[in-house]
Short mmCIF file of C-alpha atoms in Angstrom, two decimals:
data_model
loop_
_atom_site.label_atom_id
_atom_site.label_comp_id
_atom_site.label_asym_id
_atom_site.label_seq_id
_atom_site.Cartn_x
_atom_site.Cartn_y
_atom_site.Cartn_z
CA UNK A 289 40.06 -6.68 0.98
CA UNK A 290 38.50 -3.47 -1.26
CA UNK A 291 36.39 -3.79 -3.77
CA UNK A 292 36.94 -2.87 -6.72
CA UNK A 293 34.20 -0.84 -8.83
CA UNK A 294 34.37 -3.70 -11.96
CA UNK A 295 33.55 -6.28 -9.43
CA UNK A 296 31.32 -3.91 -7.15
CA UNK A 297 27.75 -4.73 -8.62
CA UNK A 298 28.30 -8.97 -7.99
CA UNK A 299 29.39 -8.42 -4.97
CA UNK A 300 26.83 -6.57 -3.79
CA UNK A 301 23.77 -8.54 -4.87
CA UNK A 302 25.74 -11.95 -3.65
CA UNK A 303 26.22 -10.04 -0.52
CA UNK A 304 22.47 -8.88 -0.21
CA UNK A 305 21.73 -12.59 -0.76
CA UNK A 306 23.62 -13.73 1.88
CA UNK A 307 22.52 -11.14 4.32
CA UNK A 308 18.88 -11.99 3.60
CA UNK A 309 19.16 -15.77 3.89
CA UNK A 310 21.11 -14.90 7.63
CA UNK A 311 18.61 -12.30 8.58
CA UNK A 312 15.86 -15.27 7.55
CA UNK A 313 17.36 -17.77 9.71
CA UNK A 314 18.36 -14.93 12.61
CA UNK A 315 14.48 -14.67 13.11
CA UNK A 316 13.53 -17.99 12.32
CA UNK A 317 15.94 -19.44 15.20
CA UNK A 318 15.74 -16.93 17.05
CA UNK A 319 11.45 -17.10 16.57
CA UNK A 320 12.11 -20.82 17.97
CA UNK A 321 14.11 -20.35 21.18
CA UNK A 322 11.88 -17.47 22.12
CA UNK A 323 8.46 -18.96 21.74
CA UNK A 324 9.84 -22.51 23.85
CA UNK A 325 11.92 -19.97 26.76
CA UNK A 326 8.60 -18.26 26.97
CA UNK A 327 6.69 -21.68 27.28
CA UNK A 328 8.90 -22.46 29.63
CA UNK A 329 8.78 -19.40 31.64
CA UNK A 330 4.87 -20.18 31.84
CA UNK A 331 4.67 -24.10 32.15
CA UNK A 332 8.10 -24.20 34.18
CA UNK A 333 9.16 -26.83 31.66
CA UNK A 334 8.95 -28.45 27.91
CA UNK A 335 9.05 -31.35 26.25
CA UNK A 336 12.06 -33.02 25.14
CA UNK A 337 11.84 -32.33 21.69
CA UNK A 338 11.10 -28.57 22.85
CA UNK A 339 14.03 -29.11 24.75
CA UNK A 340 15.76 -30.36 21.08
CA UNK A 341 14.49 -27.43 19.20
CA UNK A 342 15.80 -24.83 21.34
CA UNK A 343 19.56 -26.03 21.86
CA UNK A 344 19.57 -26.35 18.19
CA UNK A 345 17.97 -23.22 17.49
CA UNK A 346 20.08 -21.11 20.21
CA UNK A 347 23.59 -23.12 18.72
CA UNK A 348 22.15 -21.89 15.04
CA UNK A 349 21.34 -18.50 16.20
CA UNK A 350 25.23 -17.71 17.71
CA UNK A 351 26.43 -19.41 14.19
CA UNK A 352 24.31 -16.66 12.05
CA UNK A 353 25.33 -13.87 13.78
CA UNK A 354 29.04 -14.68 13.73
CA UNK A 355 28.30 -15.09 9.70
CA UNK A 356 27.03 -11.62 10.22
CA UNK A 357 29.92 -10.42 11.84
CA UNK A 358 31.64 -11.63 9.04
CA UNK A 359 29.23 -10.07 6.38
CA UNK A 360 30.01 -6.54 8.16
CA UNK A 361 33.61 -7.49 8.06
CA UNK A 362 33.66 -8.37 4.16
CA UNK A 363 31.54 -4.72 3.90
CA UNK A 364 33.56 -2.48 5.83
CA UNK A 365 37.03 -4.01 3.37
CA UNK A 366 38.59 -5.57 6.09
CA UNK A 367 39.75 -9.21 6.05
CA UNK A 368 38.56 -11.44 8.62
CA UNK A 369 41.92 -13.38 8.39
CA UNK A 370 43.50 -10.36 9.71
CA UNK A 371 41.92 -10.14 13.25
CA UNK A 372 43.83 -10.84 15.89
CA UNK A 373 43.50 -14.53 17.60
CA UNK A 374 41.99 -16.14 14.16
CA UNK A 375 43.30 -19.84 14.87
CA UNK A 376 40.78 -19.30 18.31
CA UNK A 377 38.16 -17.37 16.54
CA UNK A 378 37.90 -19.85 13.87
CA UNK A 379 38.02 -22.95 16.08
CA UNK A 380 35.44 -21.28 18.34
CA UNK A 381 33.38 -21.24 14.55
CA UNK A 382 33.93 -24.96 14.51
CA UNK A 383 32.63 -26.04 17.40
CA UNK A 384 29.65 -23.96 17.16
CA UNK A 385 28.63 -26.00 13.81
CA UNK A 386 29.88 -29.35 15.36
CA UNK A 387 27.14 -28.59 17.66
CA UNK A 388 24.77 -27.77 14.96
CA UNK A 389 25.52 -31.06 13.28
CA UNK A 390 25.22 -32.98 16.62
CA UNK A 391 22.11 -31.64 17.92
CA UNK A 392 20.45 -31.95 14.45
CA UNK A 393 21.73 -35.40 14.38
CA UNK A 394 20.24 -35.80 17.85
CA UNK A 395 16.85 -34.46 16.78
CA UNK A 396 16.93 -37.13 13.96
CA UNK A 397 17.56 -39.63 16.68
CA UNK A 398 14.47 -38.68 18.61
CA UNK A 399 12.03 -38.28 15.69
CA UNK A 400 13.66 -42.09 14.54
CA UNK A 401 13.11 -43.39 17.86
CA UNK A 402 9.52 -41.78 18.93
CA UNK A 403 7.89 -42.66 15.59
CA UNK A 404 9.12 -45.90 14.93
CA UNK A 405 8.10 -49.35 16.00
CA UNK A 406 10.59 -52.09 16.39
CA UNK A 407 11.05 -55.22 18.31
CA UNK A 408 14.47 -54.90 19.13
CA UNK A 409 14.57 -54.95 22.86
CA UNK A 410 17.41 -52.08 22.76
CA UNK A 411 15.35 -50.30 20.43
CA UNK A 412 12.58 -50.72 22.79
CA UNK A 413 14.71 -49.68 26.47
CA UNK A 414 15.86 -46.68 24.13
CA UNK A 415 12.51 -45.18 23.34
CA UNK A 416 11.40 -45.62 26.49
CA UNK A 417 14.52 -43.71 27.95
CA UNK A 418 14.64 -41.32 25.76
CA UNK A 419 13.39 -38.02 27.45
CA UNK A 420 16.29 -39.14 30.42
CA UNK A 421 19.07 -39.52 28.25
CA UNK A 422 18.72 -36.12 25.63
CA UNK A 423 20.14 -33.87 28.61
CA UNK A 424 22.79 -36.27 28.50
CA UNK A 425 23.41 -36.69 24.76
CA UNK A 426 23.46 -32.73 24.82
CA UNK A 427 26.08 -32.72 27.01
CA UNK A 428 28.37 -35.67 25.52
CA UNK A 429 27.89 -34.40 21.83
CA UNK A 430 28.98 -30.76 23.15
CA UNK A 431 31.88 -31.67 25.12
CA UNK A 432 32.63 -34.20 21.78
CA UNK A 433 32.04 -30.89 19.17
CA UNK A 434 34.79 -28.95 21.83
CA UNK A 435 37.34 -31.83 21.26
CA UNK A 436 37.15 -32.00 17.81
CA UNK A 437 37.19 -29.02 17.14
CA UNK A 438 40.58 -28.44 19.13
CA UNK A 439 42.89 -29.41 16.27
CA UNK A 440 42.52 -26.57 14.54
CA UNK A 441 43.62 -24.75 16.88
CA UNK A 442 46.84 -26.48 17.85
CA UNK A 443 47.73 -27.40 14.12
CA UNK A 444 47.11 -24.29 13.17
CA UNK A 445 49.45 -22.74 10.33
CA UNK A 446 48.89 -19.46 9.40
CA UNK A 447 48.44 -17.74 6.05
CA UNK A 448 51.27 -15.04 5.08
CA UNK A 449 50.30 -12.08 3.60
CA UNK A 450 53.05 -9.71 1.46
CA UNK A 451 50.54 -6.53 0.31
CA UNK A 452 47.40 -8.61 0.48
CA UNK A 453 48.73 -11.69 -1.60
CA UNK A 454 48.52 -14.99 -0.21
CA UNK A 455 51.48 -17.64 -0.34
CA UNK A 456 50.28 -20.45 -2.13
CA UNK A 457 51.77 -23.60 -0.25
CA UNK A 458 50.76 -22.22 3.37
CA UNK A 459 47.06 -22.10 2.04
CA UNK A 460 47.39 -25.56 0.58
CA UNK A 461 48.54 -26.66 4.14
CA UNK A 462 45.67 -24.65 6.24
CA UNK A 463 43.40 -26.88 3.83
CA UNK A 464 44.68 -30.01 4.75
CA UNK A 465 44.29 -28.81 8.61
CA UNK A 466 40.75 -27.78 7.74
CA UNK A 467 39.58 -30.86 5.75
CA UNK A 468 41.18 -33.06 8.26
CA UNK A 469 39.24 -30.96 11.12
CA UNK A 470 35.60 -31.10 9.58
CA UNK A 471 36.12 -34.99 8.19
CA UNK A 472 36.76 -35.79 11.87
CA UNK A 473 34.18 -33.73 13.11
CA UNK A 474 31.57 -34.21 10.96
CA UNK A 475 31.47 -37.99 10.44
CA UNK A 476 30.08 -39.71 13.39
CA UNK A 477 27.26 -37.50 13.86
CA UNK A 478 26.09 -37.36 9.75
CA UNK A 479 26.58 -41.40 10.11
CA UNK A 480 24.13 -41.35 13.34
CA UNK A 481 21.77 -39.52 11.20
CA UNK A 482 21.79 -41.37 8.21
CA UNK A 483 21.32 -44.65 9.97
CA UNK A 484 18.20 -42.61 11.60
CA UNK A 485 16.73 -41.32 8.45
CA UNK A 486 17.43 -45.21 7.46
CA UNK A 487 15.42 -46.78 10.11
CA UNK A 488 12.52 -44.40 9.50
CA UNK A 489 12.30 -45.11 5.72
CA UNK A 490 11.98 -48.47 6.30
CA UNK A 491 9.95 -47.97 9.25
CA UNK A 492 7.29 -46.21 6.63
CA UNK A 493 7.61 -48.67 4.06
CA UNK A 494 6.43 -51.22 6.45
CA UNK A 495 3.91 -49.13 7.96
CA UNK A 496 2.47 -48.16 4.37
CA UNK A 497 2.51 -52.06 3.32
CA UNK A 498 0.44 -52.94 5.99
CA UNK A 499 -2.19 -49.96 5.89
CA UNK A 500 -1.98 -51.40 1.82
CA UNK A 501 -3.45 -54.87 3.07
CA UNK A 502 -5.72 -53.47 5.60
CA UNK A 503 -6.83 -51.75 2.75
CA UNK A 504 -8.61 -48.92 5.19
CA UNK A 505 -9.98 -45.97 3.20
CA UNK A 506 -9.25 -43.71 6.44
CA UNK A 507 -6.17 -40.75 6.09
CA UNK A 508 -3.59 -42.57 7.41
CA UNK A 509 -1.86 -39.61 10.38
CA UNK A 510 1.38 -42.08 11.58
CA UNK A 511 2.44 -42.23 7.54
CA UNK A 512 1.97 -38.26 7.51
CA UNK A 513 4.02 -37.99 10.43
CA UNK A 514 6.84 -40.23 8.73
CA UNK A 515 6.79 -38.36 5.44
CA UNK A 516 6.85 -35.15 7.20
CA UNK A 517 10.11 -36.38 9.48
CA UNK A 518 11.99 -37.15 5.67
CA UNK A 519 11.11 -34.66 4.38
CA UNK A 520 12.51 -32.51 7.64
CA UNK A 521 15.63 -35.25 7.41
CA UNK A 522 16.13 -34.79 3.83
CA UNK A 523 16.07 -31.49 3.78
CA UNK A 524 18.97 -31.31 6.62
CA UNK A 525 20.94 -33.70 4.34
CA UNK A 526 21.11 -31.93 1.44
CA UNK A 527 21.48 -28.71 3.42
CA UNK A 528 24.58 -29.73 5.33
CA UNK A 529 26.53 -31.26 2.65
CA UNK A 530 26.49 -28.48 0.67
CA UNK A 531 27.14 -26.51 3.55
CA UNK A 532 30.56 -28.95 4.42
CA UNK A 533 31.47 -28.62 0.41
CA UNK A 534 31.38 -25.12 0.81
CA UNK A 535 33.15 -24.86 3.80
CA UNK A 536 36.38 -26.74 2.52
CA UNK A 537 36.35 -24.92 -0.88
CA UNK A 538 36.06 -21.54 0.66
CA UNK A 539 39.57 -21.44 1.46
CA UNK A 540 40.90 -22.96 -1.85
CA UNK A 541 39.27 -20.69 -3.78
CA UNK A 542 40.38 -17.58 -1.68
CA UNK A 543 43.71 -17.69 -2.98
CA UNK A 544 42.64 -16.96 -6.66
CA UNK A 545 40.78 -13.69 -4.77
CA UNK A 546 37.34 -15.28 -7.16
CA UNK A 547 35.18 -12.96 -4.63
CA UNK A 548 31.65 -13.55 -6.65
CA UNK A 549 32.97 -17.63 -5.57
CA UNK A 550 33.80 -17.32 -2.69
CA UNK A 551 30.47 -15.69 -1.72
CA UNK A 552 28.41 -18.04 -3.15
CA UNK A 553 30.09 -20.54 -0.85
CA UNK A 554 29.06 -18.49 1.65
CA UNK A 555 25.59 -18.18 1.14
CA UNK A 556 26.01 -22.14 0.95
CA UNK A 557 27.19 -21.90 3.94
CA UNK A 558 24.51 -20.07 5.75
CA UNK A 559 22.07 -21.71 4.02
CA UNK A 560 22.42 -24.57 6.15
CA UNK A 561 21.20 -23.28 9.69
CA UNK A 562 19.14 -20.71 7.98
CA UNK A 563 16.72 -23.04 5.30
CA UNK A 564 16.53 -26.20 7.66
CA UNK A 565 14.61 -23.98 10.14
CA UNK A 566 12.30 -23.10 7.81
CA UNK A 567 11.53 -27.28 7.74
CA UNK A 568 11.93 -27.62 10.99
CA UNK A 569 8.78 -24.90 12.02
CA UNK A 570 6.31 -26.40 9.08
CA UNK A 571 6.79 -29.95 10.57
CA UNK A 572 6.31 -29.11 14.15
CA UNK A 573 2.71 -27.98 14.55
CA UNK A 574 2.91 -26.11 18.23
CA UNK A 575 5.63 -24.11 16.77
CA UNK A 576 3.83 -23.24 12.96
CA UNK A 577 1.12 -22.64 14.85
CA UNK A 578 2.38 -19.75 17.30
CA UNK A 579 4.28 -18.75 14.28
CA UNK A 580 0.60 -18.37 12.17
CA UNK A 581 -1.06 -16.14 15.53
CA UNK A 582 0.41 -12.59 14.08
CA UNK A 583 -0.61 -13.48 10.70
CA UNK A 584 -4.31 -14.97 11.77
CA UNK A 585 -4.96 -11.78 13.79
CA UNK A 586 -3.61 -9.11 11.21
CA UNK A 587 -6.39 -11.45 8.40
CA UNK A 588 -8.94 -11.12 11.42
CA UNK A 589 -8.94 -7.73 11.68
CA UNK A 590 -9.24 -6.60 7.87
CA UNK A 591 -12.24 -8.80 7.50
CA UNK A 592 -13.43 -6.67 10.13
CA UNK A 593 -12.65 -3.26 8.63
#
């Protein structure tokens, strides 16, 4: 694709947008898997939802810089549809955000399960099993992410090019392969996390009714904790369905060659691993605080000077 100088001032700043928001979320995740190796390294292990936070954060991290990749692509006027292999390079995409989606699922689970309180007597085996079973959810949800994600790969169908223009009814059909591929996907994890955000709301209702007839005039730390979790939750479900909107329109709207589109879907797109970071380090105190040490020293040393 070359840009033309009309459209050359758009596409620039959308561009610029979209490399800032994936430079952002490069340094957030990879802030996050860096500080927790390095714990790691020292302690010779980490919690579980240390353990959590860096799958998710080293699975986000691959998924920005492969959106980089495709930034530089998109600069340099070359058409990442026209590298060799795309079926397996895309597919390899896919199952690098099922992952994304699983393990933030995952994370919901654990947050659900370690803050709530409920008689259920599976409820009650789970949270006490939960630090054994995450390596093991990891490891289901990734081999899960690699299945689904194979379909696209063997149902492939490719677009034609003639000069740079795009057949029409092969892109409707790579659609139909795409939607079918992310629906599938996508839709037992989001419903594992939306019965977890669930649990947790009412979880905090409850709590906050019975604080209300205790009537104690104390700050109330277990309600911060929940509001801080759906806020975290929230946050990751507004983020990812704009991401999976974006995702399935990016390849309708590339036949029309509506670039200043199509890159806003993109920046959609990255938003997602990028943004929820951000809400991931303010609600995690051991990691906002490391991340507040630079900044706390710098402030240290001008009130010296």
């Amino acid at each position: 694709m070359m840009l033309t100088y009309e459209m050359l001032p758009e596409i620039l700043v959308l561009l610029s947008i979209s490399s800032l928001v994936v430079i952002i979320g490069i340094l957030l995740n990879g802030f996050i898997v860096s500080v927790n190796l390095f714990r790691w390294m020292k302690h010779q292990t980490l919690q579980t939802i240390d353990v959590l936070l860096t799958s998710l954060g080293l699975v986000r991290l691959i998924l920005l810089i492969v959106y980089m990749v495709y930034i530089i692509f998109y600069l340099s006027g070359q058409s990442w549809l026209q590298i060799s292999n795309r079926n397996c390079v895309e597919t390899a995409i896919l199952f690098i955000d099922f992952c994304s989606l699983w393990w933030g699922s995952l994370l919901c689970v654990f947050y659900c399960v370690k803050i709530t309180n409920y008689s259920n007597s599976l409820f009650i085996r789970l949270k006490m099993n939960i630090s054994k079973l995450v390596p093991w959810m990891l490891l289901i949800s990734l081999v899960i992410s690699f299945l689904s994600s194979l379909p696209h790969i063997w149902d492939m169908f490719y677009i034609q090019y003639d000069n740079g223009a795009v057949y029409k009814n092969r892109t409707v059909e790579i659609n139909v392969n795409l939607f079918i591929t992310i629906f599938s996907g996508s839709i037992i994890p989001f419903l594992i996390f939306c019965v977890s955000i669930y649990l947790i709301i009412v979880s905090l209702l409850r709590h906050t009714r019975n604080m209300s007839s205790q009537d104690s005039g104390f700050r109330d730390a277990q309600r911060d904790v929940h509001i801080s979790v759906i806020w975290s939750m929230i946050s990751f479900l507004v983020l990812y369905i704009l991401h999976s909107v974006a995702y399935m329109t990016i390849p309708v709207i590339a036949q029309f060659r509506i670039y200043t589109l199509n890159i806003s879907c993109f920046i959609l797109i990255c938003a997602y691993p990028s943004l929820h970071s951000i809400s991931l380090l303010i609600s995690n105190k051991e990691l906002k605080k490391s991340f507040l040490v630079p900044f706390s020293c710098i402030w240290l040393r001008n009130v010296k000077l």
